[in-house]
Amino acid sequence: MNTLTQNPGTGIQPKPRRLRRGWFGLLAGLALLWAMAFVILPYAQTLPYIQPVMGAIADSDVDAGTYWYTQSEKTAVGQMYVRNTLRNR
Amino acid sequence: MADQTQQADVVIDRGKWEWSELYKKEDWWAIWLGFAILLAGLAIFLPRPPADMHEKLASAEAIMAHEAAQAPFNTIEWYTANDAKSGLRARNEPYAKTIGNWLQRPGRWSTNPMESLYLSEEAAAERRAKAEPAYKEAQEATKMALATAREAQDAAAAAEFQNEELNEQADTAIREWRQAREKERGSLRAQATVQAYNKIPYLIGIGIMIMLFFSIGTKFMGISPIRFMQGFWFIFLLAVVAEIIGNQTTMRAYGFGSLIWAILGGMLISNTIGIPRFLMSALQTEYFIKTGLVLLGAEILFGKILAIGQAGIFVAWVVTPTVLILTYIFGQRVLKMESKTLNITVSADMCVCGVSAAIATAAACRAKKEELTIAVGMSMLFTAIMMIALPTFIVAVGMHPVLGGAWIGGTIDSTGAVVAAGAFLGEVGMFVAATVKMIQNIMIGMIAFGVAVYWCARVDCAPGQQVSKMEIWYRFPKFVLGFIAASIVFSSLLAYMGSVGDVMIDQGVLRGFSRLCRDWFFILAFASIGLSSNFREMAHHFKGGKPVILYVCGQSLNLLLTLVMAYIMFFLVFPGVTEKLMF
C-alpha cells in the first residue's frame, strides 16, 4: 500500500449512542440526494440559460457523465469524420 | 512534531529490489491482471473480424477519395461511406454483444430506479409506443432533408461543381440532412427501439467474476482471500447503487456520473453509521485502481494525437502542460499549499482531463484518498457549470464552431461534458471538441510518467538529497510501467493495422472488452475510497479554500491560453484545416 495512503482512523462502527445519530445523518444525506435528483436539478433545467443546453444534450442523447474518450460514441464518430475530411481534401 | 511528521513522509535512500515483489506487491499484480485481460481481449477479438471487413473498408475509402476528388464539399455519398466505415465495429458482432451483456452496468432511468436493472416486455412496449410518433416524424424529416440535399447536390453536379453558389447551397442542404439524421438517431431512436431486459443475473455473474479475479492476488499479498470475498460484496453493491444513481436521466445530463456517487455514498455510510470490520480486507482501493490504470494505458493510443493535424497538437499538447506547470507553481509559491500531492492532483485534473487525470496523477504521486476525492468532486462541479456556461457564451458571441469546439475540447474536464457542450454548437463543433479532448486524453500517459519520476527524484527526498538512478527505480510506482507498456503495445498495434486497427482494436478489444472491465474496477476503487475516507480529513485539506482558488485561477489561465492558441492555430497558422472542416 504505497499510494493513495490509507486512512486508518475510519471503518470502525460507532458506539450505539452515536449510532442513532449516525442513522439520522445517513437518512438526511439520502433525503438531500433525493431532493437534488428530483427537485433542485430538474428545476434548474428549466431556467432560461440552462434549458437550451440541456435540451441539446437530451436531443443528442449524450451521457455527460463519461470521463474518458472511449466511453463516448461521439469521439469515435467525430474522430473518423475529422480524419477522413482532412485526409481526402 | 511537524518536523517528525515531515520526516516520516520522506523516503530515505535505502531502497532495494527483491524479486519476490513480482508476486507480493499490488503494483505488479495490477500489471499481471491488466495484461491478462488485454491478452484475453486480443485472443477473443482478433480471430473474429466482421464479415468482409477488408472489402468494406476498401470500398468506403475508395468512395470517399473519389467523391473528395470531384466535389469541393462532402457529398451525400461521402457521408454514407464515412458512416459505413465508422459503423464497422468488431464489438457489434454477436459474440462481442454477449460479452457486452455480461460486463454491462445498470442502465438509465428517470423516475423508477428499478428500470435501471429490469424492464418488462409490457413496459418496453409502452415506451416504444409512446416514442413512435415522434420517431416516425423525425424519420420523415430526415427523408425529406435527404431528398432536398440530393436535389441540391444534383444541381451542383450538373454544373460540374464549378458554380460556387450551387456548391454552397448543396453543402448547406447536406448539413441540414445530417442535423435531421442526428436528431433522429438521438434519444428518440433509443426510446423507440427499447427492448425488455433483466440485468440482475448478469450483475451477479460479473460480481462473482470480479471477486474471483481479484482474490487470486490477495493470497500472495498477505490478505485473506476469504475475508476479501466477504467484504467485496458490500463494495460491489455500493458500486451498483452508485451506477444506478449516476444513470438517472437528470444526473446524466449534468454529468454527475457514478464515480462521484460511489465516493459520496461510501463517505456517507462510513461517516454516519460506520462500516463493519469484516469490510476492511476488501477495501483494496489501490489494487482496483492500479489494475484499472493498466487497462487505461491500453486506451492511450498515440496515433490519435494527429487526428486533427498539428493544430490539435498545439492546442492540446502545448497549452495543457504549460497550464499544468504554471498552476502547480502558483499553488506552491503563491497559495503555499501544504500538500504537494493535492496541488498536482488538482492541477492535472483541472487542465488535462478531469477524473481520469486525477486518478492517474494521484496514483503516480501517492496522493491521499481524500485529496483524490477533493479533486474529483471539484472537477465534477466545475465541469457541470462550464458545460452550460461555455457553449452559451460561444453561441451568444457568434464564435466560429471550429474555434468554439477547440476551446471547449481544451478546457472542459470530462469527455462527456465536452461532447454535451459541443452538441450545442452543431455537428462540426461537437466533432472538433470531441477530437481535441481525445488528443488531450492521450496526454495523461506522459503526465503520469513525468509526475511519478519527478516525485521519486525530487519531491520524496530530504532537502539537498541527490537521488541515484537505482534509487529512483526502487521508489518508482511500478504499475506505471504496465500503464506505459500497454500504451506502447496497443499504439503500435493500431499503427501497424491501420484502418483495420480501428475496427478490431479501438472498436473491439478496447471499447468492447477492456474498457468495460476498467469501468467496473474504477467504480469499485471509488466505492472503496468513499468507505475509507472521512470528512474531517477533507475539511483539513480545504482550509482557506485553497483547492478552489487553485482550480479557479488555473482554469481561468487555461481558458485564456486555450482560446488564444486555438485562434492562432485554426485561423492564422493552419486556416486550411478550418476551411476543410467547414466545407
XYZ file of C-alpha atoms in Angstrom:
672
model
C 0.000 0.000 0.000
C 2.325 2.746 -1.060
C -0.028 5.079 -2.898
C -3.322 6.752 -2.121
C -2.445 6.425 1.523
C -4.911 4.504 3.669
C -6.557 6.380 6.496
C -6.595 4.010 9.446
C -8.982 6.145 11.508
C -12.095 5.079 9.659
C -14.062 1.923 9.162
C -14.950 1.341 12.773
C -18.567 1.165 13.833
C -19.502 3.899 16.336
C -20.943 3.142 19.777
C -24.728 2.515 19.982
C -25.434 6.014 21.355
C -23.721 7.602 18.403
C -25.184 5.059 16.044
C -28.631 6.660 16.273
C -27.153 9.996 15.310
C -25.350 8.215 12.504
C -28.577 6.762 11.107
C -30.119 10.211 11.246
C -27.171 11.585 9.292
C -27.456 8.821 6.724
C -31.174 9.421 6.222
C -30.604 13.173 5.975
C -27.938 12.561 3.328
C -30.269 10.301 1.355
C -33.063 12.890 1.582
C -30.697 15.546 0.258
C -29.754 13.275 -2.623
C -33.426 12.649 -3.429
C -34.131 16.401 -3.372
C -31.208 17.038 -5.699
C -32.232 14.385 -8.210
C -35.948 15.064 -8.276
C -36.421 18.701 -7.204
C -33.387 21.005 -7.372
C -31.587 19.856 -10.539
C -34.773 19.270 -12.613
C -35.956 22.764 -11.632
C -32.586 24.213 -12.638
C -33.011 22.565 -16.049
C -35.962 24.849 -16.738
C -34.036 28.074 -16.107
C -33.541 30.260 -19.211
C -29.744 29.894 -19.560
C -29.628 26.217 -18.687
C -32.625 24.924 -20.628
C -31.209 25.351 -24.189
C -28.003 23.425 -23.401
C -29.907 20.723 -21.535
C -32.298 20.448 -24.481
C -29.367 19.900 -26.866
C -27.919 17.252 -24.533
C -31.271 15.430 -24.335
C -31.802 15.560 -28.116
C -28.380 14.167 -28.959
C -28.621 11.501 -26.234
C -25.219 12.364 -24.749
C -24.100 10.967 -21.391
C -22.350 13.996 -19.923
C -21.001 11.886 -17.065
C -18.463 9.925 -19.122
C -14.935 10.835 -18.112
C -12.777 9.205 -20.801
C -12.892 9.305 -24.586
C -13.527 5.592 -25.154
C -16.747 5.840 -23.152
C -18.268 8.232 -25.661
C -19.532 7.090 -29.061
C -19.219 10.624 -30.382
C -15.428 10.685 -30.010
C -15.117 7.741 -32.414
C -17.586 9.195 -34.912
C -16.093 12.697 -34.591
C -12.530 11.489 -34.982
C -13.490 9.457 -38.072
C -15.219 12.474 -39.631
C -12.347 14.859 -38.919
C -9.665 12.422 -40.074
C -11.444 11.419 -43.272
C -12.277 15.042 -44.129
C -8.689 16.190 -43.666
C -7.246 13.128 -45.401
C -9.401 13.346 -48.509
C -9.229 17.085 -49.121
C 6.264 17.314 15.897
C 5.714 18.857 12.477
C 9.311 18.033 11.603
C 8.827 14.445 12.681
C 5.742 14.117 10.508
C 7.617 15.608 7.592
C 10.499 13.206 8.156
C 8.079 10.272 8.108
C 6.861 11.347 4.672
C 10.364 11.489 3.241
C 11.682 8.349 1.621
C 15.174 7.600 2.862
C 17.760 6.478 0.308
C 17.852 2.817 1.273
C 15.547 1.073 -1.160
C 16.404 -2.317 -2.583
C 14.981 -4.607 -5.166
C 13.608 -8.039 -4.297
C 12.358 -10.448 -6.906
C 9.524 -11.512 -4.631
C 7.979 -8.077 -5.280
C 6.830 -9.513 -8.584
C 4.201 -11.563 -6.807
C 3.888 -9.816 -3.440
C 3.198 -6.213 -4.449
C -0.107 -4.932 -5.763
C 1.695 -2.819 -8.397
C 2.900 -5.985 -10.096
C -0.397 -7.805 -9.615
C -2.094 -4.850 -11.325
C 0.246 -5.345 -14.271
C -0.271 -9.128 -14.455
C -4.037 -8.905 -14.134
C -4.293 -5.948 -16.513
C -2.256 -7.712 -19.171
C -4.217 -10.947 -18.648
C -7.387 -9.025 -19.579
C -5.736 -7.352 -22.555
C -4.326 -10.647 -23.867
C -7.709 -12.325 -23.406
C -9.286 -9.458 -25.364
C -6.804 -9.869 -28.205
C -7.355 -13.649 -28.256
C -11.140 -13.223 -28.378
C -11.430 -10.415 -30.916
C -8.541 -10.673 -33.391
C -9.507 -14.058 -34.900
C -13.149 -12.939 -35.339
C -13.340 -9.855 -37.578
C -16.667 -8.687 -39.059
C -17.533 -10.408 -42.368
C -15.920 -8.819 -45.469
C -14.173 -6.248 -43.279
C -11.301 -5.568 -45.694
C -13.605 -5.237 -48.709
C -15.986 -2.903 -46.870
C -13.140 -0.700 -45.646
C -11.535 -0.553 -49.093
C -14.873 0.278 -50.715
C -15.660 3.074 -48.225
C -12.193 4.569 -48.608
C -12.374 4.416 -52.410
C -15.788 6.150 -52.436
C -14.580 8.903 -50.095
C -11.430 9.502 -52.172
C -13.470 9.593 -55.398
C -16.086 11.971 -54.006
C -13.458 14.253 -52.489
C -11.703 14.463 -55.865
C -14.815 15.515 -57.762
C -16.674 17.821 -55.332
C -15.339 20.657 -53.156
C -17.684 19.639 -50.297
C -18.522 16.343 -48.571
C -21.218 14.787 -50.750
C -24.073 12.519 -49.659
C -22.099 9.519 -50.950
C -19.044 10.663 -48.969
C -21.063 10.829 -45.749
C -22.695 7.460 -46.449
C -19.268 5.863 -46.965
C -17.928 7.597 -43.839
C -20.898 6.278 -41.835
C -20.320 2.773 -43.214
C -16.650 2.942 -42.231
C -17.256 4.206 -38.716
C -20.119 1.733 -38.273
C -17.770 -1.193 -38.890
C -17.026 -2.394 -35.357
C -15.901 -5.733 -34.006
C -17.926 -5.104 -30.841
C -21.138 -5.216 -32.907
C -20.552 -8.909 -33.697
C -22.830 -11.379 -31.851
C -20.028 -12.853 -29.684
C -18.961 -9.348 -28.628
C -22.528 -8.420 -27.737
C -22.700 -11.488 -25.479
C -19.516 -10.317 -23.728
C -21.003 -6.839 -23.506
C -24.133 -8.212 -21.829
C -22.056 -9.889 -19.144
C -19.970 -6.813 -18.462
C -22.764 -4.255 -18.680
C -23.578 -1.842 -15.887
C -27.041 -0.676 -14.788
C -28.930 1.286 -17.437
C -30.604 4.676 -17.445
C -33.876 5.585 -15.749
C -35.831 8.715 -14.949
C -38.410 8.126 -12.182
C -38.248 4.434 -11.276
C -34.753 3.200 -10.251
C -35.755 -0.433 -10.849
C -35.809 0.332 -14.577
C -32.056 0.590 -14.331
C -31.950 -3.169 -13.713
C -35.155 -4.595 -15.114
C -37.632 -3.611 -17.814
C -40.636 -5.842 -18.534
C -41.876 -6.526 -22.060
C -45.063 -4.537 -21.338
C -43.143 -1.501 -20.069
C -40.787 -1.663 -23.059
C -43.740 -1.887 -25.479
C -45.378 1.061 -23.752
C -42.209 3.149 -24.107
C -41.842 2.178 -27.767
C -45.463 3.088 -28.482
C -45.088 6.426 -26.721
C -41.925 7.340 -28.639
C -43.026 6.009 -32.037
C -44.986 9.034 -33.370
C -42.114 11.446 -32.667
C -39.577 8.944 -34.048
C -41.578 8.452 -37.263
C -41.852 12.201 -37.635
C -38.086 12.507 -37.215
C -37.537 9.724 -39.784
C -39.799 11.538 -42.204
C -37.921 14.807 -41.608
C -34.618 13.026 -42.314
C -36.023 11.537 -45.520
C -37.224 14.929 -46.718
C -33.938 16.597 -45.786
C -32.100 13.914 -47.752
C -34.313 14.475 -50.800
C -33.634 18.229 -50.626
C -29.915 17.581 -50.211
C -29.951 15.189 -53.174
C -31.667 17.782 -55.343
C -29.169 20.483 -54.362
C -26.227 18.153 -54.912
C -27.510 17.108 -58.348
C -27.827 20.776 -59.321
C -24.230 21.379 -58.218
C -23.094 18.238 -60.068
C -24.876 19.386 -63.252
C -22.641 22.476 -63.158
C -19.669 20.101 -62.646
C -19.190 21.588 -59.171
C -17.862 24.802 -60.725
C -20.678 27.077 -59.552
C -19.814 28.335 -56.072
C -23.361 29.349 -55.230
C -24.735 25.919 -56.094
C -21.925 24.258 -54.181
C -22.738 26.389 -51.147
C -26.427 25.530 -51.387
C -25.653 21.809 -51.697
C -23.297 21.903 -48.713
C -25.906 23.694 -46.571
C -28.640 21.223 -47.590
C -26.383 18.257 -46.835
C -25.556 19.652 -43.395
C -29.258 20.112 -42.686
C -29.798 16.460 -43.635
C -27.021 15.473 -41.217
C -28.622 17.502 -38.442
C -32.007 15.877 -39.064
C -30.315 12.464 -39.063
C -28.525 13.275 -35.812
C -31.803 14.215 -34.177
C -33.488 11.053 -35.434
C -30.675 8.907 -34.081
C -30.547 10.548 -30.667
C -32.809 9.873 -27.721
C -35.839 9.352 -29.998
C -34.422 6.206 -31.579
C -33.218 4.922 -28.214
C -36.767 5.186 -26.851
C -38.494 3.886 -29.977
C -36.333 0.768 -30.171
C -36.025 -0.077 -26.463
C -36.207 -3.805 -25.652
C -37.070 -5.607 -22.404
C -34.087 -6.527 -20.216
C -33.144 -8.109 -16.928
C -29.637 -7.128 -15.842
C -29.756 -8.690 -12.396
C -28.381 -12.167 -13.304
C -25.591 -10.569 -15.320
C -24.700 -8.281 -12.402
C -24.496 -11.237 -10.022
C -22.325 -13.032 -12.596
C -19.930 -10.129 -13.098
C -19.749 -9.623 -9.321
C -18.597 -13.229 -8.860
C -16.130 -12.990 -11.751
C -14.505 -9.774 -10.496
C -14.364 -11.113 -6.945
C -12.560 -14.301 -8.038
C -10.320 -12.344 -10.407
C -9.015 -10.042 -7.675
C -8.873 -12.694 -4.978
C -6.121 -14.504 -6.948
C -3.610 -11.855 -5.937
C -4.802 -11.255 -2.385
C -3.317 -14.504 -1.062
C 0.158 -13.563 -2.292
C -0.155 -10.019 -0.965
C -0.880 -11.220 2.547
C -4.614 -10.548 2.515
C -7.009 -13.328 3.415
C -8.934 -14.240 0.223
C -11.916 -15.379 2.334
C -12.111 -12.041 4.157
C -11.630 -10.195 0.882
C -14.552 -12.112 -0.618
C -16.747 -11.493 2.433
C -16.304 -7.733 2.225
C -16.221 -7.498 -1.545
C -19.978 -7.931 -1.877
C -20.705 -4.813 0.111
C -18.369 -2.740 -2.048
C -19.830 -4.252 -5.198
C -23.346 -3.458 -4.013
C -22.364 0.134 -3.277
C -20.821 0.348 -6.754
C -24.061 -0.914 -8.340
C -26.140 1.599 -6.339
C -23.766 4.400 -7.408
C -24.164 3.286 -11.025
C -27.931 3.386 -10.660
C -27.860 6.926 -9.241
C -25.372 8.107 -11.884
C -27.629 6.759 -14.635
C -30.652 8.773 -13.559
C -31.576 10.991 -16.521
C -31.068 14.313 -14.723
C -27.744 13.241 -13.189
C -26.532 12.043 -16.611
C -27.473 15.348 -18.210
C -25.494 17.347 -15.623
C -22.533 14.998 -15.808
C -22.766 13.819 -12.203
C -21.673 10.289 -13.059
C -21.462 7.174 -10.957
C -17.908 7.721 -9.630
C -18.880 10.716 -7.514
C -21.885 8.810 -6.109
C -19.644 5.898 -5.183
C -17.415 8.264 -3.197
C -20.277 10.221 -1.639
C -22.253 7.059 -0.846
C -19.226 5.443 0.782
C -18.396 8.565 2.770
C -21.978 8.967 3.870
C -22.034 5.408 5.230
C -18.587 5.400 6.850
C -19.015 8.838 8.420
C -22.502 8.241 9.819
C -23.287 4.652 10.814
C -19.752 3.382 10.217
C -18.670 0.212 8.470
C -18.143 -3.270 9.919
C -14.610 -4.594 10.420
C -15.070 -7.507 8.007
C -15.149 -4.946 5.222
C -11.607 -3.701 5.817
C -9.875 -6.541 3.923
C -11.934 -5.743 0.822
C -11.122 -2.026 0.753
C -8.317 -2.541 -1.746
C -8.511 0.841 -3.439
C -5.040 0.719 -4.927
C -5.369 -2.830 -6.193
C -8.553 -1.916 -8.097
C -7.345 1.466 -9.289
C -3.921 0.333 -10.492
C -5.374 -2.607 -12.413
C -7.837 -0.167 -13.981
C -4.987 2.189 -14.830
C -3.029 -0.531 -16.646
C -6.149 -1.111 -18.770
C -6.484 2.641 -19.255
C -2.905 2.647 -20.569
C -4.013 0.457 -23.487
C -6.501 3.179 -24.448
C -3.758 5.788 -24.672
C -3.210 5.412 -28.400
C -0.518 7.800 -29.572
C -1.568 7.596 -33.235
C -4.697 9.525 -32.340
C -2.842 12.725 -31.480
C -2.618 13.502 -35.197
C -6.372 13.159 -35.695
C -6.811 16.885 -36.351
C -3.270 17.640 -37.527
C -0.652 19.865 -35.941
C -3.246 22.453 -34.902
C -4.748 19.970 -32.438
C -1.328 19.088 -31.047
C -0.608 22.742 -30.287
C -3.980 23.286 -28.627
C -3.924 20.117 -26.551
C -0.253 19.298 -26.073
C 1.363 22.726 -25.685
C -1.226 24.626 -23.657
C -2.024 21.730 -21.301
C 1.478 21.077 -19.874
C 2.131 24.831 -19.733
C -1.002 25.388 -17.642
C -0.221 22.309 -15.514
C 3.255 23.537 -14.599
C 2.179 27.154 -14.018
C -0.784 26.089 -11.865
C 1.427 23.809 -9.772
C 3.975 26.614 -9.268
C 1.125 29.017 -8.390
C -0.150 26.533 -5.806
C 3.293 26.165 -4.214
C 4.634 29.710 -4.373
C 1.533 31.927 -4.165
C -1.079 29.843 -2.351
C 1.617 27.982 -0.386
C -0.408 24.775 -0.371
C 0.731 22.382 2.321
C 0.192 19.266 0.283
C 2.146 18.996 -2.957
C 0.201 15.878 -3.901
C -3.115 17.736 -3.601
C -1.653 20.593 -5.619
C -0.510 18.411 -8.535
C -3.667 16.247 -8.471
C -5.990 19.270 -8.672
C -3.758 20.911 -11.308
C -3.731 17.803 -13.526
C -7.423 17.179 -13.058
C -8.235 20.794 -13.983
C -6.080 21.137 -17.076
C -5.769 17.635 -18.544
C -8.955 15.619 -18.479
C -10.707 15.682 -15.131
C -11.394 12.451 -13.282
C -9.118 10.184 -15.333
C -6.170 12.567 -14.974
C -6.849 12.912 -11.250
C -6.829 9.109 -10.826
C -3.605 8.622 -12.800
C -1.770 11.551 -11.199
C -2.910 10.735 -7.665
C -1.700 7.150 -8.062
C 1.607 8.293 -9.583
C 2.409 10.769 -6.775
C 0.871 8.729 -3.930
C -1.781 11.246 -3.003
C -4.181 10.615 -0.138
C -7.635 9.305 -0.848
C -9.213 12.487 0.473
C -7.084 14.516 -1.928
C -8.305 12.480 -4.878
C -11.868 12.894 -3.620
C -11.478 16.689 -3.452
C -10.030 16.818 -6.965
C -12.788 14.632 -8.430
C -15.579 16.479 -6.603
C -14.363 19.911 -7.721
C -13.872 18.689 -11.261
C -17.456 17.425 -11.499
C -18.919 20.597 -10.039
C -16.964 22.997 -12.242
C -17.464 20.773 -15.280
C -21.244 20.989 -14.861
C -21.022 24.794 -14.656
C -18.677 25.113 -17.645
C -20.679 22.649 -19.728
C -23.568 25.120 -19.610
C -21.747 28.466 -19.481
C -19.136 27.943 -22.205
C -21.369 26.902 -25.157
C -23.942 29.537 -24.146
C -21.222 32.202 -24.315
C -19.796 30.843 -27.583
C -23.181 30.921 -29.305
C -24.078 34.313 -27.800
C -20.950 35.982 -29.215
C -21.251 34.129 -32.544
C -17.893 32.388 -32.268
C -16.835 30.113 -35.164
C -17.798 26.479 -34.416
C -14.258 25.168 -35.032
C -12.776 27.734 -32.640
C -15.565 27.161 -30.116
C -15.203 23.383 -30.404
C -11.428 23.538 -29.889
C -11.909 25.856 -26.895
C -14.459 23.522 -25.320
C -12.320 20.434 -26.035
C -9.238 22.014 -24.488
C -10.852 23.380 -21.327
C -13.854 21.372 -20.115
C -12.618 18.480 -17.985
C -14.574 15.352 -18.854
C -15.213 13.904 -22.308
C -18.961 13.504 -21.803
C -19.360 17.157 -20.847
C -17.202 18.209 -23.805
C -19.436 16.285 -26.205
C -22.558 17.639 -24.494
C -21.329 21.241 -24.713
C -20.109 20.683 -28.281
C -23.554 19.394 -29.306
C -24.857 22.909 -28.705
C -22.536 24.214 -31.469
C -23.723 21.743 -34.116
C -22.095 18.678 -35.662
C -18.731 20.166 -36.706
C -18.281 21.977 -33.387
C -19.056 18.791 -31.490
C -16.669 16.707 -33.609
C -13.823 19.209 -33.185
C -14.457 19.435 -29.427
C -14.535 15.637 -29.032
C -11.369 15.187 -31.139
C -9.369 17.842 -29.250
C -10.465 16.274 -25.952
C -9.409 12.835 -27.173
C -5.947 14.182 -28.102
C -5.705 15.754 -24.647
C -6.764 12.464 -23.015
C -3.772 10.753 -24.623
C -1.545 13.130 -22.689
C -2.167 11.601 -19.311
C 0.299 8.797 -20.081
C 3.142 11.320 -20.291
C 1.852 13.329 -17.324
C 1.541 10.284 -15.046
C 5.017 9.087 -16.013
C 6.513 12.562 -15.565
C 4.858 13.056 -12.175
C 5.981 9.606 -10.962
C 9.620 10.308 -11.922
C 9.556 13.871 -10.525
C 8.109 12.681 -7.211
C 10.690 9.917 -6.862
C 13.620 12.101 -7.849
C 12.717 15.485 -6.346
C 9.722 15.583 -4.026
C 10.128 12.485 -1.830
C 13.644 13.489 -0.789
C 15.326 15.172 2.121
C 16.402 18.746 1.248
C 19.571 18.679 -0.851
C 19.480 14.889 -1.215
C 20.873 13.537 -4.504
C 18.934 10.503 -5.675
C 20.688 7.834 -7.698
C 19.082 6.248 -10.770
C 18.727 2.943 -8.933
C 17.007 4.677 -6.046
C 14.522 6.229 -8.465
C 13.847 2.707 -9.750
C 13.269 1.388 -6.213
C 10.823 4.161 -5.394
C 9.096 4.250 -8.767
C 5.420 3.127 -8.684
C 5.832 0.026 -10.826
C 2.266 -0.142 -12.108
C 3.172 2.921 -14.226
C 5.439 0.583 -16.212
C 2.436 -1.578 -17.079
C 0.440 1.546 -17.898
C 3.133 2.785 -20.313
C 3.829 -0.687 -21.748
C 0.120 -1.224 -22.504
C 0.035 2.145 -24.244
C 3.109 1.374 -26.370
C 1.891 -2.127 -27.329
C -1.608 -1.019 -28.317
C -0.422 2.177 -30.051
C 1.997 0.049 -32.121
C -0.724 -2.475 -32.927
C -3.081 0.276 -34.052
C -0.396 1.915 -36.195
C 0.539 -1.434 -37.766
C -3.057 -2.420 -38.524
C -4.212 0.942 -39.949
C -7.975 1.148 -40.575
C -8.363 -2.482 -39.502
C -6.983 -1.447 -36.120
C -9.864 0.985 -35.643
C -12.322 -1.874 -36.198
C -10.545 -4.608 -34.246
C -8.558 -2.787 -31.547
C -10.309 0.509 -30.806
C -13.834 -0.730 -31.574
C -13.133 -4.290 -30.473
C -10.640 -5.222 -27.770
C -10.707 -1.811 -26.087
C -14.256 -0.433 -26.340
C -15.832 -3.895 -26.442
C -13.934 -5.581 -23.624
C -11.129 -3.985 -21.585
C -12.934 -0.657 -21.146
C -15.973 -2.426 -19.716
C -13.737 -4.197 -17.179
C -11.944 -0.932 -16.370
C -15.214 0.858 -15.704
C -16.007 -1.762 -13.060
C -12.550 -1.566 -11.474
C -12.703 2.230 -11.156
C -16.167 2.273 -9.642
C -15.047 -0.368 -7.109
C -11.983 1.750 -6.334
C -14.097 4.840 -5.779
C -16.556 2.965 -3.570
C -13.536 1.823 -1.503
C -12.213 5.382 -1.364
C -15.555 6.643 -0.066
C -15.794 3.916 2.549
C -12.330 4.661 3.887
C -12.373 8.476 3.751
C -13.504 10.847 6.431
C -14.998 14.316 6.377
C -12.564 15.784 8.931
C -9.549 14.934 6.814
C -11.210 16.518 3.807
C -12.098 19.634 5.751
C -8.433 19.923 6.757
C -7.369 19.959 3.094
C -9.998 22.576 2.305
C -8.574 25.011 4.855
C -8.664 28.528 3.399
C -10.435 27.280 0.278
C -7.027 26.888 -1.377
C -8.003 23.975 -3.656
C -10.928 26.005 -5.026
C -8.754 29.084 -5.561
C -6.173 26.909 -7.298
C -8.815 25.371 -9.547
C -10.460 28.695 -10.453
C -7.165 30.509 -11.148
C -5.756 27.565 -13.127
C -8.931 27.183 -15.153
C -9.009 30.932 -15.913
C -5.475 30.713 -17.296
C -6.448 27.555 -19.195
C -9.456 29.292 -20.771
C -7.349 32.259 -21.876
C -4.370 30.332 -23.258
C -6.504 27.695 -24.999
C -8.621 30.333 -26.742
C -5.550 32.264 -27.906
C -3.765 29.114 -29.082
C -6.881 27.748 -30.844
C -7.345 31.057 -32.661
C -3.695 31.210 -33.716
C -3.651 27.598 -34.881
C -7.039 27.269 -36.583
C -7.218 30.760 -38.105
C -3.679 32.085 -38.570
C -1.256 29.166 -38.899
C -3.488 26.379 -40.284
C -6.586 28.127 -41.706
C -6.819 25.337 -44.305
C -7.840 22.865 -41.597
C -10.770 25.082 -40.581
C -11.817 25.579 -44.199
C -11.762 21.838 -44.883
C -13.776 21.052 -41.782
C -16.401 23.653 -42.628
C -16.803 22.866 -46.328
